[in-house]
mmCIF file of C-alpha atoms in Angstrom:
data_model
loop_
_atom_site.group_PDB
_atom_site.id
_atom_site.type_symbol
_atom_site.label_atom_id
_atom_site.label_comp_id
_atom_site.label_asym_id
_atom_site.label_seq_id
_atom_site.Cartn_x
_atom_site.Cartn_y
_atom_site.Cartn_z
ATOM 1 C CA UNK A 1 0.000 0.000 0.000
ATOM 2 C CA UNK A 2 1.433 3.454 -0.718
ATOM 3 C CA UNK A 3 2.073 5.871 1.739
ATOM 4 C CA UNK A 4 2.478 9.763 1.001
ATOM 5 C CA UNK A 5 4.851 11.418 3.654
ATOM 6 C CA UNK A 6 5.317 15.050 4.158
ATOM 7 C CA UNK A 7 8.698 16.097 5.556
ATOM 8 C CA UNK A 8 8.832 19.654 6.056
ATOM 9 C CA UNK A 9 12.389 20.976 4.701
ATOM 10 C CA UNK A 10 14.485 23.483 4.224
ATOM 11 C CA UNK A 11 15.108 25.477 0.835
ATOM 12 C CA UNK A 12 15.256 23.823 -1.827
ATOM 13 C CA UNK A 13 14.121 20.895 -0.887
ATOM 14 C CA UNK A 14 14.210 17.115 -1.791
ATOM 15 C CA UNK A 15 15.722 14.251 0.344
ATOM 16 C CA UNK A 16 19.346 16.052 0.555
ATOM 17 C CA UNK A 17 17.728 18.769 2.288
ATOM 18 C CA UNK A 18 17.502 19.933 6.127
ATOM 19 C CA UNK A 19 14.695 18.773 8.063
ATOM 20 C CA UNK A 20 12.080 22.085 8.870
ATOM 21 C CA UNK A 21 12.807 22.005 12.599
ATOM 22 C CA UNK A 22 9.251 23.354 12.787
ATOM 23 C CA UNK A 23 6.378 22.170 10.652
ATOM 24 C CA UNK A 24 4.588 25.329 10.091
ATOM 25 C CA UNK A 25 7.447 27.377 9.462
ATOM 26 C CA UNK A 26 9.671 25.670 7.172
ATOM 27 C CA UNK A 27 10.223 26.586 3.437
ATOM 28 C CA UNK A 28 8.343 23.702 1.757
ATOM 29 C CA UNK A 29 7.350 20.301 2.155
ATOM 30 C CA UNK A 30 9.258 17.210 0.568
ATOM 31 C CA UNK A 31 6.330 14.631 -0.069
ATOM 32 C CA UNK A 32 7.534 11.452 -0.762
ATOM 33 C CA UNK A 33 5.958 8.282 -1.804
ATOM 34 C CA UNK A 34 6.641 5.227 -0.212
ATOM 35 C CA UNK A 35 5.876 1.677 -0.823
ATOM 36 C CA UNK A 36 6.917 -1.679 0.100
ATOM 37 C CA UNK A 37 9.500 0.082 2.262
ATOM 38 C CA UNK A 38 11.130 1.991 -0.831
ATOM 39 C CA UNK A 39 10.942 5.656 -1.443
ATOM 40 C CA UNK A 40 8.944 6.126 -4.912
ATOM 41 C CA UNK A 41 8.471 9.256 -5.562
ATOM 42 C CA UNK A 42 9.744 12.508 -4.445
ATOM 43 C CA UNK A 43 7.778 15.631 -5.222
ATOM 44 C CA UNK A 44 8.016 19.415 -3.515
ATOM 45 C CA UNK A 45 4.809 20.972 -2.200
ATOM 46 C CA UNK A 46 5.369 24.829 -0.969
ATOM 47 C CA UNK A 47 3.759 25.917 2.602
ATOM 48 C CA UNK A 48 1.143 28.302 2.884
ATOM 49 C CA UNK A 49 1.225 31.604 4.756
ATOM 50 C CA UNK A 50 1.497 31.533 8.227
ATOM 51 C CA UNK A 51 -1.080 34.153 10.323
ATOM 52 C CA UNK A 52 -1.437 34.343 13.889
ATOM 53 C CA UNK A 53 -3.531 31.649 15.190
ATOM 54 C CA UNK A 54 -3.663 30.411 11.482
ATOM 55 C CA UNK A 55 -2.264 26.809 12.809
ATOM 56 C CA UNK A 56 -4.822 24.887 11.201
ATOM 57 C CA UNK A 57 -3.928 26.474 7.247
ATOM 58 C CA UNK A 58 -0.775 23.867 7.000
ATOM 59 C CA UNK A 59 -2.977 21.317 8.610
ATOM 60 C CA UNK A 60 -5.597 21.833 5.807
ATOM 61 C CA UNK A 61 -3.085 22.647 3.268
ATOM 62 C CA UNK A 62 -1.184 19.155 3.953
ATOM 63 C CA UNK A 63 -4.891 17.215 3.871
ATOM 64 C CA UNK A 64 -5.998 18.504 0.680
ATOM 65 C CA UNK A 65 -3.172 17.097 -0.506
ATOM 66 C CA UNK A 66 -3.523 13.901 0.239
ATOM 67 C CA UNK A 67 -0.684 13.643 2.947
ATOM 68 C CA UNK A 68 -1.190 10.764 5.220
ATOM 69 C CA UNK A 69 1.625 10.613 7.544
ATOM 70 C CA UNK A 70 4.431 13.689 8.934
ATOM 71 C CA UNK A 71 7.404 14.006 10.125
ATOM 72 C CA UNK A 72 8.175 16.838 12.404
ATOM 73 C CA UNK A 73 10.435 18.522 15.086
ATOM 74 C CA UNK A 74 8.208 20.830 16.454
ATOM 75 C CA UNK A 75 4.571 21.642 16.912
ATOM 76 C CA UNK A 76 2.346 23.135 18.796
ATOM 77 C CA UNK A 77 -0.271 21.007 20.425
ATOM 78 C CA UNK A 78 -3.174 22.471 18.523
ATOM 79 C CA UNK A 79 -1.751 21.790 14.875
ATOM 80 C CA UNK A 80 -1.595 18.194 16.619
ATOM 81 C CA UNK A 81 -4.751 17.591 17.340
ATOM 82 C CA UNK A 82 -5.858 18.561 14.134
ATOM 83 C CA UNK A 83 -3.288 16.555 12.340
ATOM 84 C CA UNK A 84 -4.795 13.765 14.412
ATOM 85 C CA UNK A 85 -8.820 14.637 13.805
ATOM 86 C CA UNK A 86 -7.935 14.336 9.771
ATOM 87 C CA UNK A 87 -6.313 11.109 10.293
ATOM 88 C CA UNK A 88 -2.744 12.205 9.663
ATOM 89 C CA UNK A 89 -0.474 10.468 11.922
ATOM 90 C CA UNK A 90 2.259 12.873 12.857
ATOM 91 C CA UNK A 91 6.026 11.030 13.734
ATOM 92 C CA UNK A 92 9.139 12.881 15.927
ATOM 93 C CA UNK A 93 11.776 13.109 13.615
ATOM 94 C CA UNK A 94 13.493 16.018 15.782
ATOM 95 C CA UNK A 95 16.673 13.773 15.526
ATOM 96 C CA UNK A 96 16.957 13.765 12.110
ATOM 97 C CA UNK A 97 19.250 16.337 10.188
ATOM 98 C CA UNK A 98 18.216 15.705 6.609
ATOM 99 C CA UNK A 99 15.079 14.474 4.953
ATOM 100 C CA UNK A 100 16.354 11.182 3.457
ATOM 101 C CA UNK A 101 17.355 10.722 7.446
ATOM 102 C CA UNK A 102 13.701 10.994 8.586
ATOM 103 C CA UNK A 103 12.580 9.228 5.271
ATOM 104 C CA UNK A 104 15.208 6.383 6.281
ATOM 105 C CA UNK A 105 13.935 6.689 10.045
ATOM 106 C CA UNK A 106 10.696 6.111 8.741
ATOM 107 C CA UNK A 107 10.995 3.308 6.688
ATOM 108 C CA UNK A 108 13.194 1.427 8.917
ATOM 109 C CA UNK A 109 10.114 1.553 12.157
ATOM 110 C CA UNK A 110 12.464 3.937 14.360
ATOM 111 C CA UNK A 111 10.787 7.162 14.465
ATOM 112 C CA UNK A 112 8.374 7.346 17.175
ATOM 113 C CA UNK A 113 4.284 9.100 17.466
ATOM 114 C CA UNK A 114 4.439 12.658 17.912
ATOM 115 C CA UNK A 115 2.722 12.758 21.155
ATOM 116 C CA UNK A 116 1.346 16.301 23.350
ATOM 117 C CA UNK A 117 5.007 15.595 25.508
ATOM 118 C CA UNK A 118 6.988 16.710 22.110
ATOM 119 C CA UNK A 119 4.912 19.654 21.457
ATOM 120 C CA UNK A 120 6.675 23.116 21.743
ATOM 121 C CA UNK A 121 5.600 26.786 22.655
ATOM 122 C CA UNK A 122 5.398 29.131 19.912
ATOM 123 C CA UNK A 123 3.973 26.266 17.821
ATOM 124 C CA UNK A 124 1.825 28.576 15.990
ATOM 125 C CA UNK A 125 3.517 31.896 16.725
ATOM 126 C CA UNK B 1 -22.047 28.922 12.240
ATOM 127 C CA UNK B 2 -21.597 31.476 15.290
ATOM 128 C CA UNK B 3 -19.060 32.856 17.799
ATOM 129 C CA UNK B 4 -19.448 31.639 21.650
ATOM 130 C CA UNK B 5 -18.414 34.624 24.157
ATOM 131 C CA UNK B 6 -17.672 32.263 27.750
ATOM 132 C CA UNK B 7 -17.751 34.901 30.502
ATOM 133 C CA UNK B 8 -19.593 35.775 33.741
ATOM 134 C CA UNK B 9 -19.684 38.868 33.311
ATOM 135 C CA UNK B 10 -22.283 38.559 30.633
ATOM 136 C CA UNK B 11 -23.665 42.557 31.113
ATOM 137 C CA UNK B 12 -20.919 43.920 30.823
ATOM 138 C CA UNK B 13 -19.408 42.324 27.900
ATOM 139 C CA UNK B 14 -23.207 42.324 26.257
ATOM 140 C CA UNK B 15 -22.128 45.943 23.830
ATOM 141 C CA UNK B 16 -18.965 43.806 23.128
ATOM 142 C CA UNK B 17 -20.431 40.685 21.889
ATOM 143 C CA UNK B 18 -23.147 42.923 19.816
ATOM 144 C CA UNK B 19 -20.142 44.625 18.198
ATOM 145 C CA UNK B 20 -18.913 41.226 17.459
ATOM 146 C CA UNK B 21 -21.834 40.294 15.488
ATOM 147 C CA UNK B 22 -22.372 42.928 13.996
ATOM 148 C CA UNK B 23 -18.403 43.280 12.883
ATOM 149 C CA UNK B 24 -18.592 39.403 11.996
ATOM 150 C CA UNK B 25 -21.581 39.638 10.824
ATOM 151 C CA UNK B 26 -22.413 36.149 12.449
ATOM 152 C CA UNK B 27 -24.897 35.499 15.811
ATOM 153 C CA UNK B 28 -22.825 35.420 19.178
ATOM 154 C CA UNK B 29 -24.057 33.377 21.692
ATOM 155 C CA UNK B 30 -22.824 34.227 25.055
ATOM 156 C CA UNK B 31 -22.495 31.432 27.699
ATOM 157 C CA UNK B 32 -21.235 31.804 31.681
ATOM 158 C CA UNK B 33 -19.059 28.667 32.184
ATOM 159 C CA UNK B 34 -16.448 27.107 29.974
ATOM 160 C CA UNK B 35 -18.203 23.872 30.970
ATOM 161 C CA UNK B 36 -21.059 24.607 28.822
ATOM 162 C CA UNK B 37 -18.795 26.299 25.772
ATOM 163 C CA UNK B 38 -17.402 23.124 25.532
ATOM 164 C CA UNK B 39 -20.585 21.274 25.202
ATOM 165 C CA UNK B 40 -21.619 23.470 22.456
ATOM 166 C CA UNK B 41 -18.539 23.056 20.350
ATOM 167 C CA UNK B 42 -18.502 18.879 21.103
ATOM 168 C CA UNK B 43 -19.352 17.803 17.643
ATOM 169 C CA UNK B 44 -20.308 14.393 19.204
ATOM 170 C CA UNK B 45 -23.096 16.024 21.331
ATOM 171 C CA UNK B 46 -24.103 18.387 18.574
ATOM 172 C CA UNK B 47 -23.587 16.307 15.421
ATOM 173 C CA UNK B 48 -25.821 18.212 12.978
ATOM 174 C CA UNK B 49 -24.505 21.735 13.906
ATOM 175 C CA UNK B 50 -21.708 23.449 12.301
ATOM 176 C CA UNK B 51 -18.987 24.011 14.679
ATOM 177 C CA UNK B 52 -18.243 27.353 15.669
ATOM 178 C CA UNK B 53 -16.081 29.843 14.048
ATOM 179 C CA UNK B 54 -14.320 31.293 17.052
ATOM 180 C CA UNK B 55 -14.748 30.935 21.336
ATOM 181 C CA UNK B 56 -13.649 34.033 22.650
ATOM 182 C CA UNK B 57 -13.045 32.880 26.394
ATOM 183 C CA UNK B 58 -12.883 35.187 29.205
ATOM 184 C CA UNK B 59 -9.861 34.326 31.873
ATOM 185 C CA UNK B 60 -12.172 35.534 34.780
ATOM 186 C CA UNK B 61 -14.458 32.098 34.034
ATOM 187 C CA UNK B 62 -14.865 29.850 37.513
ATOM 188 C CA UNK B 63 -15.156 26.739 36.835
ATOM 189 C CA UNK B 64 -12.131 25.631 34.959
ATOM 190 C CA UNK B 65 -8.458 27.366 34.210
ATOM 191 C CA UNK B 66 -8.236 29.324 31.108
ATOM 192 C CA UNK B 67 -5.280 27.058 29.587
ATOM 193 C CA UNK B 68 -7.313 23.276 30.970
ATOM 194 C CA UNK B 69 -10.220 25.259 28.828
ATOM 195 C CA UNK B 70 -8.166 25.593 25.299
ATOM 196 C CA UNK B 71 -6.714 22.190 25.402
ATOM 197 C CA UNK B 72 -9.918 20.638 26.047
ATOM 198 C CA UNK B 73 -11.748 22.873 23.093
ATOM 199 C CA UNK B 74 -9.039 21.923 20.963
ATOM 200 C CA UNK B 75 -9.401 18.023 21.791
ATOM 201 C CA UNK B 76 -12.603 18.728 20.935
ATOM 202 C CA UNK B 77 -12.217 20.126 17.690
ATOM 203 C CA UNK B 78 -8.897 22.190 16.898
ATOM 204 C CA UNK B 79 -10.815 24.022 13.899
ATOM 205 C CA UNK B 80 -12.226 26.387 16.533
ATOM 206 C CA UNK B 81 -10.231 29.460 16.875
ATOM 207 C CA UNK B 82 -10.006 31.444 19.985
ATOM 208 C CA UNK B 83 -9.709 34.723 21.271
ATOM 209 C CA UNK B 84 -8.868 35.185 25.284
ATOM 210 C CA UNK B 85 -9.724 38.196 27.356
ATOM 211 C CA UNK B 86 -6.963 38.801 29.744
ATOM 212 C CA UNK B 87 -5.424 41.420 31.400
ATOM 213 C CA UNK B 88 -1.879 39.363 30.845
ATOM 214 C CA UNK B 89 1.332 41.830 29.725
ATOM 215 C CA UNK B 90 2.169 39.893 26.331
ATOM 216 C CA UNK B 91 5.082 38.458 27.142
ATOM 217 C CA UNK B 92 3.889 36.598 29.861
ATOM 218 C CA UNK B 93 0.687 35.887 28.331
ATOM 219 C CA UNK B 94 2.752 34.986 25.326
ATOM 220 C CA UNK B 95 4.818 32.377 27.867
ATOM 221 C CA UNK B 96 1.773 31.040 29.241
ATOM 222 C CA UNK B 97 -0.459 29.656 26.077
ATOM 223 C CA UNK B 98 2.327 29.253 23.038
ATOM 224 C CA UNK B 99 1.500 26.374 21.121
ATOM 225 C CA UNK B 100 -2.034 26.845 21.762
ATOM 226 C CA UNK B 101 -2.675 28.736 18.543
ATOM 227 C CA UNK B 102 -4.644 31.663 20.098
ATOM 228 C CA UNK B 103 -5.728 34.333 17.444
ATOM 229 C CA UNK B 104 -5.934 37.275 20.052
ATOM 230 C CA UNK B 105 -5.473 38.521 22.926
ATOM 231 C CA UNK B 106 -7.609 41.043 23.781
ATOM 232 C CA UNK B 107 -8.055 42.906 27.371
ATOM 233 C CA UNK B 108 -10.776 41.790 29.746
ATOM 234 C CA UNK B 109 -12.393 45.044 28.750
ATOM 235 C CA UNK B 110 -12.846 44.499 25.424
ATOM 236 C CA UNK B 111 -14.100 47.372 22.770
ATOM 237 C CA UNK B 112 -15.903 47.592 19.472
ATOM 238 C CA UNK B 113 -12.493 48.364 18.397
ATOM 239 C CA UNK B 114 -11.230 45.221 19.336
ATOM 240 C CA UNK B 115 -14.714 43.330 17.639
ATOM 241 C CA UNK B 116 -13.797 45.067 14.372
ATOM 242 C CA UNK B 117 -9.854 43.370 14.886
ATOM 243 C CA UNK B 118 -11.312 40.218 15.655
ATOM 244 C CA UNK B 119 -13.525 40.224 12.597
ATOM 245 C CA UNK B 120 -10.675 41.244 10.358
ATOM 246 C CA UNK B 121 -8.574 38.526 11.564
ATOM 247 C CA UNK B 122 -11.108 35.725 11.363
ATOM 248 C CA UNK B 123 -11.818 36.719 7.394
ATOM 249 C CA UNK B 124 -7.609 36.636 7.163
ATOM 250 C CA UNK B 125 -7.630 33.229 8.204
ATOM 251 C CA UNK B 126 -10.625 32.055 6.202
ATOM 252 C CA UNK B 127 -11.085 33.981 3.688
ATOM 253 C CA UNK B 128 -13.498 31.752 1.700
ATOM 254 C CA UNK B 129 -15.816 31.104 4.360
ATOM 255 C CA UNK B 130 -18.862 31.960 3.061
ATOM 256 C CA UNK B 131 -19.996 33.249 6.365
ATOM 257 C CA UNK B 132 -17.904 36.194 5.706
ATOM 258 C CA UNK B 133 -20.274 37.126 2.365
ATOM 259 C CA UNK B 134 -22.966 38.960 4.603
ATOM 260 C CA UNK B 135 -22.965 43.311 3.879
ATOM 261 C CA UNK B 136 -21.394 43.733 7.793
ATOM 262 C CA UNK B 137 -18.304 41.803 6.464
ATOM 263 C CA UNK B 138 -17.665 43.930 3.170
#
């Protein structure tokens, strides 16, 4: 079954990229495709404008997409709880410098759930 | 669709919450515990209803802690924005609810100045809502 992951990144983007250290703030999004354990396809998906109190445009702008799983270093709690009311299961990947590290992470079953206990202040500020 | 104002000092916030609507352009319902806000934005007790646009919660409510209030509302439902009267310097208010996603912060005196801030910000955030279509929101 294929899986589409969103890794928020740092310009430009793409596996050899930074990992966003916060989901809502970073430059883009690397989506990647994964199936049978293998990274498919890689695509680039810009964010959205980022308002005060707007936490929920990413979360919106990642499910219209059709993103079913994240990886992320920080978050507030209230993007997390809607990531988590449309179904998206969110992952830690805080330990991760580059995207194909969290994509590797991922595939390999070591990244963790994203739980309230890894969510930071200023998620949305 | 409607805004929930959760205070007990319902009389004296009653010119605020009419500048709301009227700003908005949306009905405000005003309710005196953040028990019963919560009930009215659970989708599971109210199924049918659309959920509301925005809670703006007053930190002089009894029955539960300002902060318990948001992450319960936003267990709930984190689509509902909110707006928190408190007389909080920013930084510390800042310190105290980061990561909560509040829109504003508005003092527990609130003005129709402040309704016509709050009604710009809500149509920045959703800008397609088609609750925002009504003459008070041109």
């Amino acid at each position: 079954m294929k899986t589409i992951l969103a890794i928020p990144s740092e310009n430009p983007g793409g596996l050899s990229a930074a990992l966003g250290q916060h989901f809502g703030h970073c430059d883009l999004y690397t989506i990647v495709e994964i199936e049978n354990g293998e990274a498919l396809n890689v695509s680039l998906l810009p964010n959205v404008p980022h308002q005060h109190g707007g936490c929920m445009a990413p979360v919106n702008h990642l499910a219209s997409h059709g993103v079913q799983k994240l990886i992320a270093g920080g978050m507030g709690m209230r993007p997390l709880m809607g990531f988590q009311q449309k179904g998206i299961e969110v992952y830690f990947g805080g330990a991760s410098a580059l995207v194909q590290d969290a994509v590797n992470a991922f595939i390999e079953g070591r990244l963790s759930q994203f739980s309230t206990e890894n969510t930071c202040g200023g998620g949305c500020s | 669709m409607a805004i929930i104002v959760a205070s007990p000092r319902a009389e004296i916030l009653d010119s605020f919450a009419a500048a709301v609507a009227e700003a908005v352009g949306v009905a405000v319902l005003s309710v005196e515990s953040g028990a019963r806000m919560l009930e009215m934005c659970d989708p599971s007790k109210h199924p049918s209803s659309p959920r509301p646009e925005l809670v703006i919660v007053d930190s002089m409510l009894m029955d539960i802690p300002t902060k318990t209030l948001l992450v319960k509302l936003m267990t709930l439902n984190a689509s509902i924005n909110s707006a928190v009267l408190s007389p909080l310097p920013e930084e510390h208010f800042h310190e105290r609810y980061e990561g909560l996603g509040i829109m504003a912060q508005l003092n527990e005196n609130p003005t129709a100045k402040d309704a016509q801030t709050i009604a710009e910000q809500l149509r920045e955030l959703a800008p397609d809502n088609p609750a925002w279509t009504s003459s008070a929101c041109a």
